[in-house]
Amino acid sequence: MPQAENLKKSGLKMTLPRMKILALFESGSERHLSAEEVYRQLLQAGDDVGLATVYRVLTQFEQAGLLVRQHFDNGKSVFELNQGEHHDHIVCLQCGRVEEFYDAEIEARQAQQAAARGFEIQGHVLHIYANCLKDDCPHRR
Amino acid sequence: MPQAENLKKSGLKMTLPRMKILALFESGSERHLSAEEVYRQLLQAGDDVGLATVYRVLTQFEQAGLLVRQHFDNGKSVFELNQGEHHDHIVCLQCGRVEEFYDAEIEARQAQQAAARGFEIQGHVLHIYANCLKDDCPHRR
DNA sequence: ACGCAAATGATAATCATTCTCATTTGCGTT
DNA sequence: AACGCAAATGAGAATGATTATCATTTGCGT
Ligand SMILES: [Zn+2]
Ligand SMILES: [Zn+2]
Ligand SMILES: [Zn+2]
Ligand SMILES: [Zn+2]
């Protein structure tokens, strides 16, 4: 259990809700989960957690570096396991599918642009909104 | 008044609140304004508009292509005049200062990444979060 | 097994945004 | 210039996501 270590190091107790939530992300069935989705999945699994705890724990995990939070343009935000390698996202406007990508050149250019303006870059958000061409994607309208 | 034309074309009446709001953006004192900021500025100017109207009008202007909305990571969103040329943003985490930039290579790479995964790109959000080194920026903590 | 700070969960509170609806306004027509 | 009516407005209620409160429970060192 490599993550449990990080939990300890962050000064967080190993409680039941925290383990359940961490397990959800580690199980890997869904990589990107919103707070509401985490809550629902726990309820379905019979675990009795409060929504407030879910929000609290997700935020704590983010601060501890275990999870990364993504704010999408529609106002919703999702969390995903922080596996060290940074990446950006492509989101399908039709079906909500999320894919990840990493482009070293894009990353480098951002650093340049920030530096050129006298900013110390702390992070960035790059979300590409698109329509995917997958078979099960509803291309209505 | 070039913008008034676009208003007409969008089937929107030329009402007082709409002209006031448009004027705010065209005056150019502040390029990026949140709904709340627009509301406050109108009140200070003695104009009696409702907050609901501000939200409504901003959304209508966005749909009419007059304004562009930017959702920032802190959950806030701002609007700016749509002047045709796309650009991305650097936001100072300390003082909220917003600067704009455009990098053709970054734009091109995004298109490549999306295409390579079978997505038809519709748009993107690129926000760099940083600390600026301006004199009046509070580097607390 | 004990004790206490940390964590939880039910609920209320907050914040931005949207909705409702009675009243007002823009504007094409007499 | 006065009419008429759909479109627009504004005050306040409603919403949805997130955060705060606080009494109760739990993890964990002793
Ligand atoms: Zn991801
Ligand atoms: Zn799709
Ligand atoms: Zn600054
Ligand atoms: Zn801008």
Coordinates of C-alpha atoms and ligand atoms in Angstrom, one line a residue, chain A residues 31-32 70 80 87-89 98-100, ligand 1:
Chain A
R31 CA -9.9 7.5 -13.4
H32 CA -11.7 10.9 -13.1
Q70 CA -9.4 19.4 -12.5
E80 CA -7.8 11.8 -10.2
H87 CA -0.8 15.7 -18.3
D88 CA -3.5 17.7 -19.9
H89 CA -7.1 16.7 -21.0
V98 CA -12.0 12.4 -21.0
E99 CA -8.6 11.5 -22.6
E100 CA -5.2 12.6 -21.5
Ligands
ZN1 ZN -6.4 13.0 -16.1

